[in-house]
């Protein structure tokens, strides 16, 4: 399926091309105190790094956790200010929301991000055209479905492990909605691939 998306949407990044045993974990929708701090603890246990696509309003509300993400050596990136659906939002409003998130990041990090992921994976062509002027649009090759209430924890883990390859971009959510599955899956996923010699790194493009 990822190959099909790469053909249909070649301007977006769906995976990192590498023959090395590297996996790129990404976490959407935080920072959220009850979840993000736990994620950081799990990553530290396995000496692993991740890329956090943060919602601007959560950055402002939970700035101390956002700072901890940075201090722990992880990467932060833009996920809009208010988690908007691109297909249902006027272009000007969406792009303004994108810029607001960038300002929220810059107010603490003191530099802009260069990666963007659209909430729900939804983005109109004109929205993408404008964002691509300054940012790379990062999607995913492994959707864990940690947010999906019809997926139990075991299914979620099996799905994530089965679809992971060298260079996979794996999508988790550090959100309240996803935390039940996330708390089961993430440590087991980290342990499984660490034992196989994989490294978990930030996305540097």
PDB file of C-alpha atoms in Angstrom, residues 24-173:
ATOM      1  CA  UNK A  24      11.656   5.972  12.593  1.00  0.00           C
ATOM      2  CA  UNK A  25       9.046   6.284  15.326  1.00  0.00           C
ATOM      3  CA  UNK A  26       6.650   9.213  15.142  1.00  0.00           C
ATOM      4  CA  UNK A  27       4.097  10.376  17.695  1.00  0.00           C
ATOM      5  CA  UNK A  28       1.151  12.598  16.765  1.00  0.00           C
ATOM      6  CA  UNK A  29      -1.168  14.924  18.707  1.00  0.00           C
ATOM      7  CA  UNK A  30       0.796  15.692  21.893  1.00  0.00           C
ATOM      8  CA  UNK A  31       2.194  16.814  24.115  1.00  0.00           C
ATOM      9  CA  UNK A  32      -0.274  15.353  26.632  1.00  0.00           C
ATOM     10  CA  UNK A  33       0.927  15.020  30.271  1.00  0.00           C
ATOM     11  CA  UNK A  34      -0.578  11.601  30.977  1.00  0.00           C
ATOM     12  CA  UNK A  35       0.810  10.051  27.819  1.00  0.00           C
ATOM     13  CA  UNK A  36       3.809  11.912  26.399  1.00  0.00           C
ATOM     14  CA  UNK A  37       5.833  11.705  29.606  1.00  0.00           C
ATOM     15  CA  UNK A  38       5.306   7.938  29.666  1.00  0.00           C
ATOM     16  CA  UNK A  39       6.371   7.683  26.003  1.00  0.00           C
ATOM     17  CA  UNK A  40       9.572   9.566  26.818  1.00  0.00           C
ATOM     18  CA  UNK A  41      10.289   7.123  29.646  1.00  0.00           C
ATOM     19  CA  UNK A  42       9.836   4.128  27.335  1.00  0.00           C
ATOM     20  CA  UNK A  43      12.082   5.604  24.661  1.00  0.00           C
ATOM     21  CA  UNK A  44      14.765   6.303  27.249  1.00  0.00           C
ATOM     22  CA  UNK A  45      14.659   2.695  28.487  1.00  0.00           C
ATOM     23  CA  UNK A  46      15.626   1.514  25.008  1.00  0.00           C
ATOM     24  CA  UNK A  47      17.986   4.391  24.213  1.00  0.00           C
ATOM     25  CA  UNK A  48      15.659   5.310  21.356  1.00  0.00           C
ATOM     26  CA  UNK A  49      14.691   8.565  19.677  1.00  0.00           C
ATOM     27  CA  UNK A  50      11.450   9.678  18.071  1.00  0.00           C
ATOM     28  CA  UNK A  51       9.888  12.495  16.102  1.00  0.00           C
ATOM     29  CA  UNK A  52       6.929  14.228  17.753  1.00  0.00           C
ATOM     30  CA  UNK A  53       4.359  15.941  15.543  1.00  0.00           C
ATOM     31  CA  UNK A  54       2.929  18.389  18.042  1.00  0.00           C
ATOM     32  CA  UNK A  55      -0.367  20.271  18.072  1.00  0.00           C
ATOM     33  CA  UNK A  56       0.308  23.945  18.746  1.00  0.00           C
ATOM     34  CA  UNK A  57      -2.367  24.429  21.386  1.00  0.00           C
ATOM     35  CA  UNK A  58      -0.920  21.478  23.321  1.00  0.00           C
ATOM     36  CA  UNK A  59       2.567  22.976  23.068  1.00  0.00           C
ATOM     37  CA  UNK A  60       1.272  26.149  24.714  1.00  0.00           C
ATOM     38  CA  UNK A  61      -0.747  24.289  27.380  1.00  0.00           C
ATOM     39  CA  UNK A  62       2.016  21.818  28.237  1.00  0.00           C
ATOM     40  CA  UNK A  63       5.189  23.703  27.443  1.00  0.00           C
ATOM     41  CA  UNK A  64       7.180  21.923  30.162  1.00  0.00           C
ATOM     42  CA  UNK A  65       6.626  18.575  28.433  1.00  0.00           C
ATOM     43  CA  UNK A  66       7.476  20.081  25.051  1.00  0.00           C
ATOM     44  CA  UNK A  67      10.762  21.281  26.551  1.00  0.00           C
ATOM     45  CA  UNK A  68      11.429  17.790  27.944  1.00  0.00           C
ATOM     46  CA  UNK A  69      10.927  16.286  24.476  1.00  0.00           C
ATOM     47  CA  UNK A  70      13.621  18.632  23.182  1.00  0.00           C
ATOM     48  CA  UNK A  71      15.948  18.111  26.145  1.00  0.00           C
ATOM     49  CA  UNK A  72      15.736  14.331  25.705  1.00  0.00           C
ATOM     50  CA  UNK A  73      17.102  14.675  22.178  1.00  0.00           C
ATOM     51  CA  UNK A  74      13.945  14.036  20.196  1.00  0.00           C
ATOM     52  CA  UNK A  75      12.711  15.993  17.186  1.00  0.00           C
ATOM     53  CA  UNK A  76       9.567  18.137  17.162  1.00  0.00           C
ATOM     54  CA  UNK A  77       7.513  19.013  14.107  1.00  0.00           C
ATOM     55  CA  UNK A  78       4.333  20.781  12.987  1.00  0.00           C
ATOM     56  CA  UNK A  79       0.881  19.144  13.234  1.00  0.00           C
ATOM     57  CA  UNK A  80      -1.215  22.360  12.972  1.00  0.00           C
ATOM     58  CA  UNK A  81      -2.328  24.533  15.876  1.00  0.00           C
ATOM     59  CA  UNK A  82      -5.757  22.940  16.368  1.00  0.00           C
ATOM     60  CA  UNK A  83      -5.600  19.542  14.640  1.00  0.00           C
ATOM     61  CA  UNK A  84      -7.597  20.607  11.592  1.00  0.00           C
ATOM     62  CA  UNK A  85      -8.879  18.390   8.803  1.00  0.00           C
ATOM     63  CA  UNK A  86      -7.392  19.722   5.591  1.00  0.00           C
ATOM     64  CA  UNK A  87     -10.176  18.464   3.335  1.00  0.00           C
ATOM     65  CA  UNK A  88     -12.836  20.255   5.395  1.00  0.00           C
ATOM     66  CA  UNK A  89     -10.960  23.517   6.005  1.00  0.00           C
ATOM     67  CA  UNK A  90     -10.617  26.551   3.736  1.00  0.00           C
ATOM     68  CA  UNK A  91      -7.083  26.948   2.464  1.00  0.00           C
ATOM     69  CA  UNK A  92      -6.396  30.318   4.089  1.00  0.00           C
ATOM     70  CA  UNK A  93      -7.664  29.127   7.469  1.00  0.00           C
ATOM     71  CA  UNK A  94      -5.661  25.918   7.251  1.00  0.00           C
ATOM     72  CA  UNK A  95      -2.433  27.656   6.279  1.00  0.00           C
ATOM     73  CA  UNK A  96      -2.911  30.220   9.024  1.00  0.00           C
ATOM     74  CA  UNK A  97      -3.334  27.362  11.499  1.00  0.00           C
ATOM     75  CA  UNK A  98      -0.166  25.754  10.158  1.00  0.00           C
ATOM     76  CA  UNK A  99       1.688  29.038  10.690  1.00  0.00           C
ATOM     77  CA  UNK A 100       0.295  29.412  14.213  1.00  0.00           C
ATOM     78  CA  UNK A 101       1.719  26.012  15.129  1.00  0.00           C
ATOM     79  CA  UNK A 102       5.054  27.037  13.681  1.00  0.00           C
ATOM     80  CA  UNK A 103       5.019  30.114  15.910  1.00  0.00           C
ATOM     81  CA  UNK A 104       4.181  27.965  18.940  1.00  0.00           C
ATOM     82  CA  UNK A 105       7.179  25.738  18.194  1.00  0.00           C
ATOM     83  CA  UNK A 106       9.483  28.669  17.544  1.00  0.00           C
ATOM     84  CA  UNK A 107       8.423  30.476  20.735  1.00  0.00           C
ATOM     85  CA  UNK A 108      10.075  27.715  22.775  1.00  0.00           C
ATOM     86  CA  UNK A 109      12.560  26.017  20.479  1.00  0.00           C
ATOM     87  CA  UNK A 110      13.789  29.371  19.075  1.00  0.00           C
ATOM     88  CA  UNK A 111      13.958  27.891  15.599  1.00  0.00           C
ATOM     89  CA  UNK A 112      11.450  26.670  13.068  1.00  0.00           C
ATOM     90  CA  UNK A 113      10.669  23.064  12.284  1.00  0.00           C
ATOM     91  CA  UNK A 114      11.121  21.700   8.773  1.00  0.00           C
ATOM     92  CA  UNK A 115       8.686  18.776   8.892  1.00  0.00           C
ATOM     93  CA  UNK A 116       4.902  18.749   8.728  1.00  0.00           C
ATOM     94  CA  UNK A 117       2.312  16.005   9.008  1.00  0.00           C
ATOM     95  CA  UNK A 118      -1.315  16.814   8.240  1.00  0.00           C
ATOM     96  CA  UNK A 119      -3.802  15.582  10.850  1.00  0.00           C
ATOM     97  CA  UNK A 120      -5.764  12.586   9.536  1.00  0.00           C
ATOM     98  CA  UNK A 121      -3.379  12.566   6.558  1.00  0.00           C
ATOM     99  CA  UNK A 122      -5.740  15.050   4.891  1.00  0.00           C
ATOM    100  CA  UNK A 123      -4.343  17.833   2.738  1.00  0.00           C
ATOM    101  CA  UNK A 124      -5.647  19.700  -0.301  1.00  0.00           C
ATOM    102  CA  UNK A 125      -3.318  20.294  -3.224  1.00  0.00           C
ATOM    103  CA  UNK A 126      -3.120  24.068  -2.686  1.00  0.00           C
ATOM    104  CA  UNK A 127      -2.426  23.585   1.015  1.00  0.00           C
ATOM    105  CA  UNK A 128       0.377  21.169   0.165  1.00  0.00           C
ATOM    106  CA  UNK A 129       1.792  23.495  -2.495  1.00  0.00           C
ATOM    107  CA  UNK A 130       2.209  26.279   0.036  1.00  0.00           C
ATOM    108  CA  UNK A 131       3.536  24.143   2.889  1.00  0.00           C
ATOM    109  CA  UNK A 132       6.086  22.465   0.622  1.00  0.00           C
ATOM    110  CA  UNK A 133       7.721  25.850   0.081  1.00  0.00           C
ATOM    111  CA  UNK A 134       9.222  25.620   3.566  1.00  0.00           C
ATOM    112  CA  UNK A 135       8.590  22.114   4.909  1.00  0.00           C
ATOM    113  CA  UNK A 136       8.804  18.479   3.919  1.00  0.00           C
ATOM    114  CA  UNK A 137       5.507  16.651   4.314  1.00  0.00           C
ATOM    115  CA  UNK A 138       6.026  13.408   6.194  1.00  0.00           C
ATOM    116  CA  UNK A 139       3.441  10.649   6.130  1.00  0.00           C
ATOM    117  CA  UNK A 140       3.969   7.033   7.283  1.00  0.00           C
ATOM    118  CA  UNK A 141       4.506   3.476   6.115  1.00  0.00           C
ATOM    119  CA  UNK A 142       3.230   1.757   9.276  1.00  0.00           C
ATOM    120  CA  UNK A 143      -0.094   2.865  10.743  1.00  0.00           C
ATOM    121  CA  UNK A 144      -0.307   1.159  14.132  1.00  0.00           C
ATOM    122  CA  UNK A 145      -4.013   1.995  14.585  1.00  0.00           C
ATOM    123  CA  UNK A 146      -3.379   2.577  18.276  1.00  0.00           C
ATOM    124  CA  UNK A 147      -6.283   5.051  18.228  1.00  0.00           C
ATOM    125  CA  UNK A 148      -8.765   2.511  16.809  1.00  0.00           C
ATOM    126  CA  UNK A 149     -11.160   1.155  19.417  1.00  0.00           C
ATOM    127  CA  UNK A 150     -11.993  -1.839  17.213  1.00  0.00           C
ATOM    128  CA  UNK A 151      -8.334  -2.928  17.337  1.00  0.00           C
ATOM    129  CA  UNK A 152      -7.329  -4.642  20.576  1.00  0.00           C
ATOM    130  CA  UNK A 153      -3.805  -4.376  21.982  1.00  0.00           C
ATOM    131  CA  UNK A 154      -2.591  -7.691  20.563  1.00  0.00           C
ATOM    132  CA  UNK A 155      -3.904  -6.926  17.069  1.00  0.00           C
ATOM    133  CA  UNK A 156      -2.287  -3.514  17.212  1.00  0.00           C
ATOM    134  CA  UNK A 157       1.110  -4.978  18.132  1.00  0.00           C
ATOM    135  CA  UNK A 158       0.929  -7.750  15.535  1.00  0.00           C
ATOM    136  CA  UNK A 159      -0.065  -5.245  12.855  1.00  0.00           C
ATOM    137  CA  UNK A 160       2.841  -2.933  13.695  1.00  0.00           C
ATOM    138  CA  UNK A 161       5.461  -5.696  13.791  1.00  0.00           C
ATOM    139  CA  UNK A 162       4.244  -7.353  10.585  1.00  0.00           C
ATOM    140  CA  UNK A 163       4.420  -4.165   8.528  1.00  0.00           C
ATOM    141  CA  UNK A 164       7.757  -2.831   9.775  1.00  0.00           C
ATOM    142  CA  UNK A 165      10.761  -2.870   7.444  1.00  0.00           C
ATOM    143  CA  UNK A 166      14.134  -1.126   7.283  1.00  0.00           C
ATOM    144  CA  UNK A 167      13.394   2.591   7.049  1.00  0.00           C
ATOM    145  CA  UNK A 168       9.775   2.327   8.169  1.00  0.00           C
ATOM    146  CA  UNK A 169       8.102   5.482   9.421  1.00  0.00           C
ATOM    147  CA  UNK A 170       5.836   4.239  12.204  1.00  0.00           C
ATOM    148  CA  UNK A 171       2.838   6.266  13.354  1.00  0.00           C
ATOM    149  CA  UNK A 172       1.827   6.208  17.022  1.00  0.00           C
ATOM    150  CA  UNK A 173      -0.296   8.759  18.894  1.00  0.00           C
TER     151      UNK A 173
END
